Structures are given as C-alpha cells and as structure tokens.
Amino acid sequence: MLRFTTITLLIASLFFTCAQKPTEKGIRWMTLGEVETVWNANPRPVLIDLYTDWCGWCKVMDKRTYANGKVAAYLQDKFYPIKLNAETRDAVKWMGKEYAFNKGYNTNEIALYLTRGQLSYPTTVIIPAPGEEPQAIPGFLNPSEIEPILKYFGEGAYKTMAFPDYHKKFKGAW
C-alpha cells in the first residue's frame, strides 16, 4: 500500500509540476491576482490578452500568434502574460480596486479601464511596470507584428525612445 501511495503522489506531483510550466510552444497564462502578488517584488511588463468568447480573431490570434514558439518563449521570459475575458461577469480585483460587470457596455469595467473605453477585440494591453498606464493595441497581431511591440517593452526601450523611432531601426527575427 505504501508503494502505491508513493507512486501515486509522485505521478500527481509530476503532473502538477508539468501543468504549471509552459509547454514547448505554450504560454502559462497567469491571473491578475497571481501577477499582483509577484509584480512589485519582481517587476517586468505585463501583457494582457483581452478577448471575448465570441471573437473569431481572438481565436485566430491564439492559434497563430500565441501558439508560435518564439512568441511564447519571449512572453514567458520577459512578461507576465494574462488572458482576460473582457465580458466576465465576475468581479475583478486589480491593484486594490474592484471592477464590476457593466450592463450598459456588456463588458467588465476593467476592460473599459484597460482600453480607455475603446473596446475592440482582440486587444493586446501592455502595462510596462507597476504604476504605469496601460498601453492598448487593438486588433489581431501576427508574430511579426507583435515582435517589435514585445521587444520595445520587454527590452525596456520604451524608457528612452518613442516607438516610431524604435520601429524604424528594428530588425525582426520572427
């Protein structure tokens, strides 16, 4: 019996460990709460994939962009990636504030905050560091389109130059 229990625990532990790590091409998406607990101690940019269940382009972005091995690896290394359903009816807590579902817009107030009221799906939201304003990039982005955006924030270039200047000099690899 002890041998069976030990093996069972070992298998369960291995499964849990593997489930927490990204697959070779996958992203380990975090929750807002998970990011909030580690962000100040270990700051890095946050990427929020703001989507809805009905959005076809959101699904295409999952399959073409976020499933790309280079995109996934870079996100895991340089960002805290969050997947957030803009239409969640659950209360959402973020940085000491609670956001509720807004029936008038049929969306959660956090989506309105992150996009400054310019709702579009998918929207990629980057929050460069704690206390900085969200940067919303609406629409589908393929790997070569998202690469300069990710590297602009991931490498900290946003601190010293405007994105158009960075983009002119950028040499893509994806």
GROMACS .gro file of N, CA and C in nm:
model
  522
    1MET      N    1   0.082  -0.120   0.000
    1MET     CA    2   0.000   0.000   0.000
    1MET      C    3   0.086   0.125   0.000
    2LEU      N    4   0.195   0.124   0.075
    2LEU     CA    5   0.284   0.240   0.082
    2LEU      C    6   0.345   0.266  -0.056
    3ARG      N    7   0.383   0.160  -0.124
    3ARG     CA    8   0.442   0.175  -0.256
    3ARG      C    9   0.343   0.238  -0.353
    4PHE      N   10   0.218   0.196  -0.352
    4PHE     CA   11   0.114   0.251  -0.439
    4PHE      C   12   0.094   0.400  -0.409
    5THR      N   13   0.087   0.436  -0.281
    5THR     CA   14   0.067   0.575  -0.241
    5THR      C   15   0.185   0.662  -0.284
    6THR      N   16   0.305   0.612  -0.267
    6THR     CA   17   0.424   0.688  -0.308
    6THR      C   18   0.424   0.711  -0.458
    7ILE      N   19   0.394   0.608  -0.534
    7ILE     CA   20   0.390   0.621  -0.680
    7ILE      C   21   0.280   0.718  -0.722
    8THR      N   22   0.164   0.705  -0.659
    8THR     CA   23   0.053   0.795  -0.690
    8THR      C   24   0.091   0.939  -0.661
    9LEU      N   25   0.153   0.964  -0.547
    9LEU     CA   26   0.195   1.100  -0.513
    9LEU      C   27   0.301   1.151  -0.610
   10LEU      N   28   0.391   1.065  -0.650
   10LEU     CA   29   0.495   1.104  -0.745
   10LEU      C   30   0.433   1.143  -0.879
   11ILE      N   31   0.341   1.064  -0.926
   11ILE     CA   32   0.274   1.093  -1.053
   11ILE      C   33   0.193   1.222  -1.042
   12ALA      N   34   0.121   1.240  -0.934
   12ALA     CA   35   0.042   1.363  -0.914
   12ALA      C   36   0.133   1.484  -0.907
   13SER      N   37   0.245   1.471  -0.838
   13SER     CA   38   0.340   1.581  -0.827
   13SER      C   39   0.398   1.616  -0.963
   14LEU      N   40   0.434   1.515  -1.040
   14LEU     CA   41   0.488   1.536  -1.173
   14LEU      C   42   0.385   1.603  -1.263
   15PHE      N   43   0.261   1.559  -1.257
   15PHE     CA   44   0.153   1.619  -1.336
   15PHE      C   45   0.134   1.765  -1.298
   16PHE      N   46   0.132   1.795  -1.169
   16PHE     CA   47   0.112   1.933  -1.123
   16PHE      C   48   0.228   2.021  -1.168
   17THR      N   49   0.350   1.972  -1.157
   17THR     CA   50   0.467   2.049  -1.199
   17THR      C   51   0.462   2.076  -1.348
   18CYS      N   52   0.429   1.978  -1.428
   18CYS     CA   53   0.422   1.996  -1.572
   18CYS      C   54   0.309   2.090  -1.610
   19ALA      N   55   0.198   2.084  -1.539
   19ALA     CA   56   0.085   2.171  -1.568
   19ALA      C   57   0.118   2.317  -1.539
   20GLN      N   58   0.210   2.344  -1.449
   20GLN     CA   59   0.244   2.481  -1.414
   20GLN      C   60   0.345   2.543  -1.510
   21LYS      N   61   0.418   2.461  -1.584
   21LYS     CA   62   0.520   2.513  -1.675
   21LYS      C   63   0.462   2.520  -1.815
   22PRO      N   64   0.511   2.617  -1.895
   22PRO     CA   65   0.461   2.622  -2.032
   22PRO      C   66   0.511   2.502  -2.111
   23THR      N   67   0.432   2.462  -2.209
   23THR     CA   68   0.479   2.359  -2.298
   23THR      C   69   0.579   2.423  -2.392
   24GLU      N   70   0.639   2.345  -2.479
   24GLU     CA   71   0.741   2.398  -2.568
   24GLU      C   72   0.689   2.519  -2.646
   25LYS      N   73   0.564   2.512  -2.690
   25LYS     CA   74   0.506   2.622  -2.766
   25LYS      C   75   0.396   2.695  -2.688
   26GLY      N   76   0.372   2.656  -2.566
   26GLY     CA   77   0.261   2.713  -2.492
   26GLY      C   78   0.302   2.822  -2.396
   27ILE      N   79   0.204   2.897  -2.356
   27ILE     CA   80   0.223   3.005  -2.260
   27ILE      C   81   0.151   2.966  -2.132
   28ARG      N   82   0.216   2.987  -2.020
   28ARG     CA   83   0.149   2.967  -1.892
   28ARG      C   84   0.084   3.100  -1.857
   29TRP      N   85  -0.044   3.111  -1.892
   29TRP     CA   86  -0.120   3.233  -1.865
   29TRP      C   87  -0.142   3.245  -1.715
   30MET      N   88  -0.128   3.364  -1.664
   30MET     CA   89  -0.145   3.390  -1.521
   30MET      C   90  -0.276   3.464  -1.499
   31THR      N   91  -0.318   3.471  -1.375
   31THR     CA   92  -0.435   3.552  -1.341
   31THR      C   93  -0.387   3.689  -1.293
   32LEU      N   94  -0.478   3.783  -1.289
   32LEU     CA   95  -0.445   3.915  -1.236
   32LEU      C   96  -0.394   3.903  -1.093
   33GLY      N   97  -0.457   3.820  -1.013
   33GLY     CA   98  -0.417   3.802  -0.874
   33GLY      C   99  -0.277   3.745  -0.860
   34GLU      N  100  -0.242   3.648  -0.944
   34GLU     CA  101  -0.108   3.591  -0.940
   34GLU      C  102  -0.003   3.697  -0.972
   35VAL      N  103  -0.030   3.778  -1.073
   35VAL     CA  104   0.066   3.882  -1.112
   35VAL      C  105   0.078   3.987  -1.002
   36GLU      N  106  -0.033   4.025  -0.947
   36GLU     CA  107  -0.033   4.128  -0.844
   36GLU      C  108   0.053   4.089  -0.724
   37THR      N  109   0.057   3.962  -0.691
   37THR     CA  110   0.135   3.918  -0.574
   37THR      C  111   0.285   3.918  -0.599
   38VAL      N  112   0.330   3.906  -0.724
   38VAL     CA  113   0.473   3.900  -0.753
   38VAL      C  114   0.529   4.024  -0.823
   39TRP      N  115   0.444   4.108  -0.872
   39TRP     CA  116   0.486   4.217  -0.961
   39TRP      C  117   0.579   4.319  -0.895
   40ASN      N  118   0.548   4.364  -0.775
   40ASN     CA  119   0.634   4.464  -0.711
   40ASN      C  120   0.769   4.406  -0.671
   41ALA      N  121   0.771   4.281  -0.628
   41ALA     CA  122   0.897   4.217  -0.587
   41ALA      C  123   0.985   4.186  -0.708
   42ASN      N  124   0.924   4.153  -0.819
   42ASN     CA  125   0.998   4.118  -0.941
   42ASN      C  126   0.930   4.185  -1.060
   43PRO      N  127   0.950   4.317  -1.076
   43PRO     CA  128   0.879   4.388  -1.183
   43PRO      C  129   0.926   4.347  -1.323
   44ARG      N  130   0.831   4.333  -1.410
   44ARG     CA  131   0.852   4.314  -1.553
   44ARG      C  132   0.722   4.353  -1.620
   45PRO      N  133   0.723   4.380  -1.748
   45PRO     CA  134   0.597   4.420  -1.814
   45PRO      C  135   0.490   4.312  -1.804
   46VAL      N  136   0.366   4.358  -1.804
   46VAL     CA  137   0.250   4.270  -1.806
   46VAL      C  138   0.189   4.278  -1.946
   47LEU      N  139   0.156   4.163  -2.003
   47LEU     CA  140   0.082   4.159  -2.128
   47LEU      C  141  -0.053   4.097  -2.096
   48ILE      N  142  -0.159   4.169  -2.131
   48ILE     CA  143  -0.295   4.116  -2.112
   48ILE      C  144  -0.356   4.092  -2.248
   49ASP      N  145  -0.393   3.968  -2.274
   49ASP     CA  146  -0.468   3.934  -2.394
   49ASP      C  147  -0.615   3.953  -2.358
   50LEU      N  148  -0.673   4.064  -2.403
   50LEU     CA  149  -0.812   4.098  -2.373
   50LEU      C  150  -0.898   4.043  -2.486
   51TYR      N  151  -0.982   3.946  -2.453
   51TYR     CA  152  -1.058   3.874  -2.554
   51TYR      C  153  -1.204   3.860  -2.512
   52THR      N  154  -1.286   3.806  -2.602
   52THR     CA  155  -1.423   3.764  -2.569
   52THR      C  156  -1.441   3.624  -2.625
   53ASP      N  157  -1.539   3.553  -2.573
   53ASP     CA  158  -1.565   3.417  -2.619
   53ASP      C  159  -1.614   3.413  -2.764
   54TRP      N  160  -1.685   3.516  -2.808
   54TRP     CA  161  -1.744   3.518  -2.942
   54TRP      C  162  -1.649   3.571  -3.050
   55CYS      N  163  -1.535   3.621  -3.013
   55CYS     CA  164  -1.443   3.689  -3.105
   55CYS      C  165  -1.363   3.589  -3.189
   56GLY      N  166  -1.390   3.584  -3.318
   56GLY     CA  167  -1.318   3.494  -3.408
   56GLY      C  168  -1.170   3.529  -3.421
   57TRP      N  169  -1.137   3.657  -3.430
   57TRP     CA  170  -0.997   3.698  -3.442
   57TRP      C  171  -0.918   3.670  -3.315
   58CYS      N  172  -0.986   3.668  -3.201
   58CYS     CA  173  -0.920   3.631  -3.075
   58CYS      C  174  -0.871   3.486  -3.084
   59LYS      N  175  -0.956   3.401  -3.139
   59LYS     CA  176  -0.921   3.259  -3.153
   59LYS      C  177  -0.808   3.241  -3.254
   60VAL      N  178  -0.811   3.320  -3.361
   60VAL     CA  179  -0.704   3.313  -3.461
   60VAL      C  180  -0.573   3.359  -3.399
   61MET      N  181  -0.577   3.464  -3.318
   61MET     CA  182  -0.455   3.512  -3.254
   61MET      C  183  -0.399   3.406  -3.159
   62ASP      N  184  -0.487   3.334  -3.088
   62ASP     CA  185  -0.440   3.223  -3.003
   62ASP      C  186  -0.366   3.119  -3.086
   63LYS      N  187  -0.423   3.082  -3.201
   63LYS     CA  188  -0.366   2.975  -3.283
   63LYS      C  189  -0.242   3.017  -3.361
   64ARG      N  190  -0.241   3.139  -3.411
   64ARG     CA  191  -0.130   3.182  -3.497
   64ARG      C  192  -0.020   3.258  -3.422
   65THR      N  193  -0.057   3.335  -3.323
   65THR     CA  194   0.041   3.422  -3.259
   65THR      C  195   0.089   3.364  -3.128
   66TYR      N  196  -0.003   3.341  -3.035
   66TYR     CA  197   0.038   3.294  -2.903
   66TYR      C  198   0.086   3.149  -2.905
   67ALA      N  199   0.051   3.073  -3.008
   67ALA     CA  200   0.100   2.935  -3.019
   67ALA      C  201   0.236   2.930  -3.088
   68ASN      N  202   0.282   3.043  -3.141
   68ASN     CA  203   0.414   3.049  -3.204
   68ASN      C  204   0.520   3.031  -3.096
   69GLY      N  205   0.613   2.939  -3.117
   69GLY     CA  206   0.714   2.908  -3.017
   69GLY      C  207   0.800   3.026  -2.975
   70LYS      N  208   0.839   3.111  -3.070
   70LYS     CA  209   0.923   3.227  -3.038
   70LYS      C  210   0.845   3.330  -2.957
   71VAL      N  211   0.719   3.354  -2.995
   71VAL     CA  212   0.635   3.447  -2.920
   71VAL      C  213   0.614   3.396  -2.778
   72ALA      N  214   0.579   3.269  -2.767
   72ALA     CA  215   0.552   3.209  -2.636
   72ALA      C  216   0.675   3.215  -2.546
   73ALA      N  217   0.790   3.178  -2.600
   73ALA     CA  218   0.914   3.178  -2.520
   73ALA      C  219   0.949   3.319  -2.474
   74TYR      N  220   0.935   3.416  -2.562
   74TYR     CA  221   0.968   3.555  -2.526
   74TYR      C  222   0.872   3.606  -2.419
   75LEU      N  223   0.743   3.578  -2.436
   75LEU     CA  224   0.645   3.620  -2.336
   75LEU      C  225   0.676   3.559  -2.199
   76GLN      N  226   0.706   3.430  -2.197
   76GLN     CA  227   0.736   3.364  -2.069
   76GLN      C  228   0.860   3.422  -2.003
   77ASP      N  229   0.956   3.461  -2.084
   77ASP     CA  230   1.083   3.510  -2.031
   77ASP      C  231   1.078   3.656  -1.984
   78LYS      N  232   1.004   3.740  -2.056
   78LYS     CA  233   1.012   3.885  -2.033
   78LYS      C  234   0.885   3.949  -1.976
   79PHE      N  235   0.774   3.879  -1.978
   79PHE     CA  236   0.645   3.936  -1.939
   79PHE      C  237   0.574   3.849  -1.836
   80TYR      N  238   0.475   3.908  -1.774
   80TYR     CA  239   0.374   3.831  -1.702
   80TYR      C  240   0.253   3.827  -1.795
   81PRO      N  241   0.227   3.714  -1.860
   81PRO     CA  242   0.115   3.706  -1.953
   81PRO      C  243  -0.017   3.673  -1.882
   82ILE      N  244  -0.119   3.749  -1.915
   82ILE     CA  245  -0.252   3.731  -1.857
   82ILE      C  246  -0.353   3.721  -1.970
   83LYS      N  247  -0.443   3.626  -1.960
   83LYS     CA  248  -0.555   3.615  -2.054
   83LYS      C  249  -0.680   3.657  -1.977
   84LEU      N  250  -0.751   3.757  -2.029
   84LEU     CA  251  -0.864   3.815  -1.957
   84LEU      C  252  -0.985   3.828  -2.048
   85ASN      N  253  -1.095   3.762  -2.010
   85ASN     CA  254  -1.220   3.773  -2.083
   85ASN      C  255  -1.283   3.908  -2.048
   86ALA      N  256  -1.295   3.995  -2.146
   86ALA     CA  257  -1.348   4.130  -2.124
   86ALA      C  258  -1.492   4.129  -2.077
   87GLU      N  259  -1.564   4.022  -2.106
   87GLU     CA  260  -1.706   4.016  -2.071
   87GLU      C  261  -1.735   3.932  -1.947
   88THR      N  262  -1.634   3.908  -1.866
   88THR     CA  263  -1.659   3.831  -1.745
   88THR      C  264  -1.758   3.905  -1.655
   89ARG      N  265  -1.851   3.832  -1.602
   89ARG     CA  266  -1.949   3.892  -1.511
   89ARG      C  267  -1.901   3.888  -1.366
   90ASP      N  268  -1.791   3.817  -1.344
   90ASP     CA  269  -1.733   3.811  -1.209
   90ASP      C  270  -1.666   3.943  -1.176
   91ALA      N  271  -1.667   3.978  -1.049
   91ALA     CA  272  -1.592   4.096  -1.005
   91ALA      C  273  -1.443   4.067  -1.025
   92VAL      N  274  -1.370   4.166  -1.072
   92VAL     CA  275  -1.228   4.151  -1.098
   92VAL      C  276  -1.153   4.249  -1.009
   93LYS      N  277  -1.056   4.197  -0.934
   93LYS     CA  278  -0.975   4.281  -0.848
   93LYS      C  279  -0.838   4.302  -0.912
   94TRP      N  280  -0.793   4.428  -0.911
   94TRP     CA  281  -0.662   4.462  -0.967
   94TRP      C  282  -0.610   4.587  -0.899
   95MET      N  283  -0.495   4.575  -0.838
   95MET     CA  284  -0.426   4.686  -0.775
   95MET      C  285  -0.514   4.764  -0.676
   96GLY      N  286  -0.581   4.688  -0.591
   96GLY     CA  287  -0.660   4.748  -0.484
   96GLY      C  288  -0.797   4.801  -0.526
   97LYS      N  289  -0.835   4.779  -0.649
   97LYS     CA  290  -0.965   4.825  -0.697
   97LYS      C  291  -1.046   4.706  -0.748
   98GLU      N  292  -1.175   4.713  -0.729
   98GLU     CA  293  -1.263   4.607  -0.778
   98GLU      C  294  -1.344   4.658  -0.896
   99TYR      N  295  -1.347   4.579  -1.002
   99TYR     CA  296  -1.418   4.615  -1.125
   99TYR      C  297  -1.538   4.521  -1.141
  100ALA      N  298  -1.652   4.579  -1.171
  100ALA     CA  299  -1.776   4.502  -1.185
  100ALA      C  300  -1.818   4.494  -1.331
  101PHE      N  301  -1.914   4.409  -1.358
  101PHE     CA  302  -1.970   4.398  -1.492
  101PHE      C  303  -2.055   4.521  -1.519
  102ASN      N  304  -2.039   4.580  -1.636
  102ASN     CA  305  -2.115   4.697  -1.677
  102ASN      C  306  -2.219   4.653  -1.779
  103LYS      N  307  -2.346   4.652  -1.738
  103LYS     CA  308  -2.454   4.605  -1.827
  103LYS      C  309  -2.471   4.695  -1.948
  104GLY      N  310  -2.448   4.824  -1.932
  104GLY     CA  311  -2.463   4.918  -2.044
  104GLY      C  312  -2.367   4.889  -2.158
  105TYR      N  313  -2.247   4.849  -2.126
  105TYR     CA  314  -2.147   4.817  -2.228
  105TYR      C  315  -2.134   4.668  -2.252
  106ASN      N  316  -2.203   4.588  -2.172
  106ASN     CA  317  -2.195   4.442  -2.177
  106ASN      C  318  -2.049   4.395  -2.166
  107THR      N  319  -1.977   4.457  -2.075
  107THR     CA  320  -1.837   4.423  -2.053
  107THR      C  321  -1.801   4.453  -1.909
  108ASN      N  322  -1.689   4.402  -1.867
  108ASN     CA  323  -1.643   4.430  -1.733
  108ASN      C  324  -1.572   4.566  -1.733
  109GLU      N  325  -1.587   4.639  -1.625
  109GLU     CA  326  -1.527   4.772  -1.612
  109GLU      C  327  -1.375   4.769  -1.631
  110ILE      N  328  -1.311   4.657  -1.600
  110ILE     CA  329  -1.166   4.652  -1.618
  110ILE      C  330  -1.128   4.663  -1.765
  111ALA      N  331  -1.211   4.609  -1.854
  111ALA     CA  332  -1.185   4.622  -1.998
  111ALA      C  333  -1.196   4.768  -2.040
  112LEU      N  334  -1.291   4.840  -1.985
  112LEU     CA  335  -1.305   4.982  -2.015
  112LEU      C  336  -1.183   5.060  -1.964
  113TYR      N  337  -1.136   5.024  -1.846
  113TYR     CA  338  -1.018   5.089  -1.791
  113TYR      C  339  -0.895   5.060  -1.876
  114LEU      N  340  -0.872   4.934  -1.909
  114LEU     CA  341  -0.751   4.895  -1.983
  114LEU      C  342  -0.745   4.954  -2.123
  115THR      N  343  -0.862   4.976  -2.185
  115THR     CA  344  -0.867   5.027  -2.322
  115THR      C  345  -0.907   5.174  -2.329
  116ARG      N  346  -0.922   5.237  -2.215
  116ARG     CA  347  -0.969   5.377  -2.207
  116ARG      C  348  -1.101   5.393  -2.281
  117GLY      N  349  -1.185   5.290  -2.270
  117GLY     CA  350  -1.318   5.294  -2.329
  117GLY      C  351  -1.325   5.263  -2.477
  118GLN      N  352  -1.213   5.231  -2.538
  118GLN     CA  353  -1.209   5.199  -2.681
  118GLN      C  354  -1.209   5.048  -2.698
  119LEU      N  355  -1.326   4.988  -2.680
  119LEU     CA  356  -1.337   4.842  -2.683
  119LEU      C  357  -1.320   4.787  -2.824
  120SER      N  358  -1.234   4.690  -2.838
  120SER     CA  359  -1.207   4.622  -2.964
  120SER      C  360  -1.143   4.489  -2.926
  121TYR      N  361  -1.177   4.384  -3.003
  121TYR     CA  362  -1.124   4.252  -2.968
  121TYR      C  363  -1.066   4.183  -3.090
  122PRO      N  364  -0.951   4.122  -3.073
  122PRO     CA  365  -0.869   4.119  -2.952
  122PRO      C  366  -0.800   4.254  -2.930
  123THR      N  367  -0.760   4.279  -2.808
  123THR     CA  368  -0.674   4.392  -2.775
  123THR      C  369  -0.560   4.339  -2.690
  124THR      N  370  -0.440   4.376  -2.729
  124THR     CA  371  -0.321   4.342  -2.652
  124THR      C  372  -0.290   4.462  -2.565
  125VAL      N  373  -0.288   4.442  -2.434
  125VAL     CA  374  -0.262   4.551  -2.341
  125VAL      C  375  -0.127   4.525  -2.275
  126ILE      N  376  -0.042   4.626  -2.279
  126ILE     CA  377   0.088   4.618  -2.212
  126ILE      C  378   0.088   4.717  -2.097
  127ILE      N  379   0.123   4.672  -1.980
  127ILE     CA  380   0.147   4.760  -1.866
  127ILE      C  381   0.296   4.746  -1.838
  128PRO      N  382   0.376   4.848  -1.874
  128PRO     CA  383   0.521   4.834  -1.868
  128PRO      C  384   0.578   4.805  -1.730
  129ALA      N  385   0.523   4.867  -1.627
  129ALA     CA  386   0.576   4.849  -1.491
  129ALA      C  387   0.467   4.889  -1.391
  130PRO      N  388   0.480   4.846  -1.266
  130PRO     CA  389   0.382   4.886  -1.166
  130PRO      C  390   0.367   5.039  -1.162
  131GLY      N  391   0.242   5.084  -1.161
  131GLY     CA  392   0.213   5.226  -1.154
  131GLY      C  393   0.208   5.296  -1.289
  132GLU      N  394   0.245   5.228  -1.396
  132GLU     CA  395   0.241   5.289  -1.529
  132GLU      C  396   0.109   5.260  -1.598
  133GLU      N  397   0.072   5.347  -1.690
  133GLU     CA  398  -0.055   5.338  -1.760
  133GLU      C  399  -0.057   5.222  -1.861
  134PRO      N  400  -0.173   5.156  -1.873
  134PRO     CA  401  -0.187   5.051  -1.973
  134PRO      C  402  -0.176   5.108  -2.115
  135GLN      N  403  -0.111   5.033  -2.201
  135GLN     CA  404  -0.098   5.068  -2.343
  135GLN      C  405  -0.178   4.965  -2.421
  136ALA      N  406  -0.288   5.007  -2.481
  136ALA     CA  407  -0.376   4.914  -2.553
  136ALA      C  408  -0.348   4.917  -2.702
  137ILE      N  409  -0.327   4.800  -2.760
  137ILE     CA  410  -0.304   4.784  -2.903
  137ILE      C  411  -0.418   4.698  -2.957
  138PRO      N  412  -0.517   4.761  -3.023
  138PRO     CA  413  -0.634   4.686  -3.069
  138PRO      C  414  -0.606   4.607  -3.197
  139GLY      N  415  -0.675   4.496  -3.210
  139GLY     CA  416  -0.673   4.418  -3.333
  139GLY      C  417  -0.581   4.297  -3.331
  140PHE      N  418  -0.598   4.216  -3.432
  140PHE     CA  419  -0.518   4.095  -3.450
  140PHE      C  420  -0.374   4.134  -3.482
  141LEU      N  421  -0.279   4.066  -3.420
  141LEU     CA  422  -0.136   4.085  -3.447
  141LEU      C  423  -0.074   3.949  -3.476
  142ASN      N  424  -0.011   3.935  -3.591
  142ASN     CA  425   0.059   3.810  -3.618
  142ASN      C  426   0.197   3.818  -3.552
  143PRO      N  427   0.273   3.709  -3.551
  143PRO     CA  428   0.403   3.710  -3.481
  143PRO      C  429   0.497   3.823  -3.524
  144SER      N  430   0.506   3.850  -3.654
  144SER     CA  431   0.598   3.955  -3.698
  144SER      C  432   0.548   4.095  -3.660
  145GLU      N  433   0.418   4.111  -3.641
  145GLU     CA  434   0.363   4.240  -3.599
  145GLU      C  435   0.376   4.262  -3.448
  146ILE      N  436   0.365   4.155  -3.372
  146ILE     CA  437   0.374   4.169  -3.227
  146ILE      C  438   0.519   4.174  -3.179
  147GLU      N  439   0.612   4.120  -3.259
  147GLU     CA  440   0.752   4.114  -3.216
  147GLU      C  441   0.810   4.251  -3.178
  148PRO      N  442   0.800   4.354  -3.263
  148PRO     CA  443   0.859   4.482  -3.222
  148PRO      C  444   0.792   4.542  -3.098
  149ILE      N  445   0.664   4.519  -3.082
  149ILE     CA  446   0.592   4.571  -2.964
  149ILE      C  447   0.644   4.502  -2.838
  150LEU      N  448   0.653   4.369  -2.844
  150LEU     CA  449   0.701   4.294  -2.727
  150LEU      C  450   0.845   4.333  -2.692
  151LYS      N  451   0.929   4.343  -2.793
  151LYS     CA  452   1.069   4.374  -2.766
  151LYS      C  453   1.088   4.520  -2.722
  152TYR      N  454   1.005   4.610  -2.770
  152TYR     CA  455   1.011   4.751  -2.727
  152TYR      C  456   0.990   4.761  -2.576
  153PHE      N  457   0.892   4.688  -2.526
  153PHE     CA  458   0.865   4.689  -2.382
  153PHE      C  459   0.954   4.590  -2.307
  154GLY      N  460   0.972   4.472  -2.364
  154GLY     CA  461   1.049   4.367  -2.298
  154GLY      C  462   1.196   4.402  -2.277
  155GLU      N  463   1.252   4.479  -2.368
  155GLU     CA  464   1.392   4.519  -2.356
  155GLU      C  465   1.408   4.656  -2.289
  156GLY      N  466   1.295   4.720  -2.255
  156GLY     CA  467   1.300   4.849  -2.185
  156GLY      C  468   1.325   4.969  -2.275
  157ALA      N  469   1.317   4.952  -2.407
  157ALA     CA  470   1.341   5.064  -2.499
  157ALA      C  471   1.238   5.175  -2.481
  158TYR      N  472   1.119   5.142  -2.432
  158TYR     CA  473   1.015   5.242  -2.412
  158TYR      C  474   1.058   5.353  -2.315
  159LYS      N  475   1.158   5.324  -2.233
  159LYS     CA  476   1.205   5.423  -2.134
  159LYS      C  477   1.289   5.533  -2.198
  160THR      N  478   1.348   5.505  -2.315
  160THR     CA  479   1.442   5.601  -2.373
  160THR      C  480   1.405   5.652  -2.511
  161MET      N  481   1.310   5.590  -2.581
  161MET     CA  482   1.276   5.638  -2.715
  161MET      C  483   1.130   5.612  -2.748
  162ALA      N  484   1.078   5.690  -2.841
  162ALA     CA  485   0.941   5.673  -2.889
  162ALA      C  486   0.934   5.549  -2.977
  163PHE      N  487   0.819   5.485  -2.979
  163PHE     CA  488   0.803   5.363  -3.056
  163PHE      C  489   0.832   5.382  -3.206
  164PRO      N  490   0.785   5.490  -3.270
  164PRO     CA  491   0.817   5.505  -3.414
  164PRO      C  492   0.968   5.505  -3.442
  165ASP      N  493   1.047   5.567  -3.355
  165ASP     CA  494   1.193   5.568  -3.372
  165ASP      C  495   1.249   5.427  -3.354
  166TYR      N  496   1.201   5.358  -3.254
  166TYR     CA  497   1.244   5.220  -3.228
  166TYR      C  498   1.209   5.131  -3.348
  167HIS      N  499   1.087   5.145  -3.396
  167HIS     CA  500   1.036   5.060  -3.503
  167HIS      C  501   1.114   5.080  -3.633
  168LYS      N  502   1.159   5.202  -3.661
  168LYS     CA  503   1.237   5.229  -3.783
  168LYS      C  504   1.369   5.150  -3.781
  169LYS      N  505   1.430   5.134  -3.666
  169LYS     CA  506   1.558   5.067  -3.654
  169LYS      C  507   1.545   4.915  -3.629
  170PHE      N  508   1.424   4.871  -3.601
  170PHE     CA  509   1.401   4.733  -3.558
  170PHE      C  510   1.423   4.634  -3.672
  171LYS      N  511   1.493   4.526  -3.643
  171LYS     CA  512   1.514   4.415  -3.736
  171LYS      C  513   1.447   4.291  -3.678
  172GLY      N  514   1.339   4.249  -3.740
  172GLY     CA  515   1.262   4.137  -3.691
  172GLY      C  516   1.330   4.002  -3.712
  173ALA      N  517   1.299   3.909  -3.626
  173ALA     CA  518   1.355   3.774  -3.635
  173ALA      C  519   1.246   3.667  -3.636
  174TRP      N  520   1.122   3.705  -3.619
  174TRP     CA  521   1.014   3.608  -3.609
  174TRP      C  522   0.940   3.601  -3.741
   0.00000   0.00000   0.00000
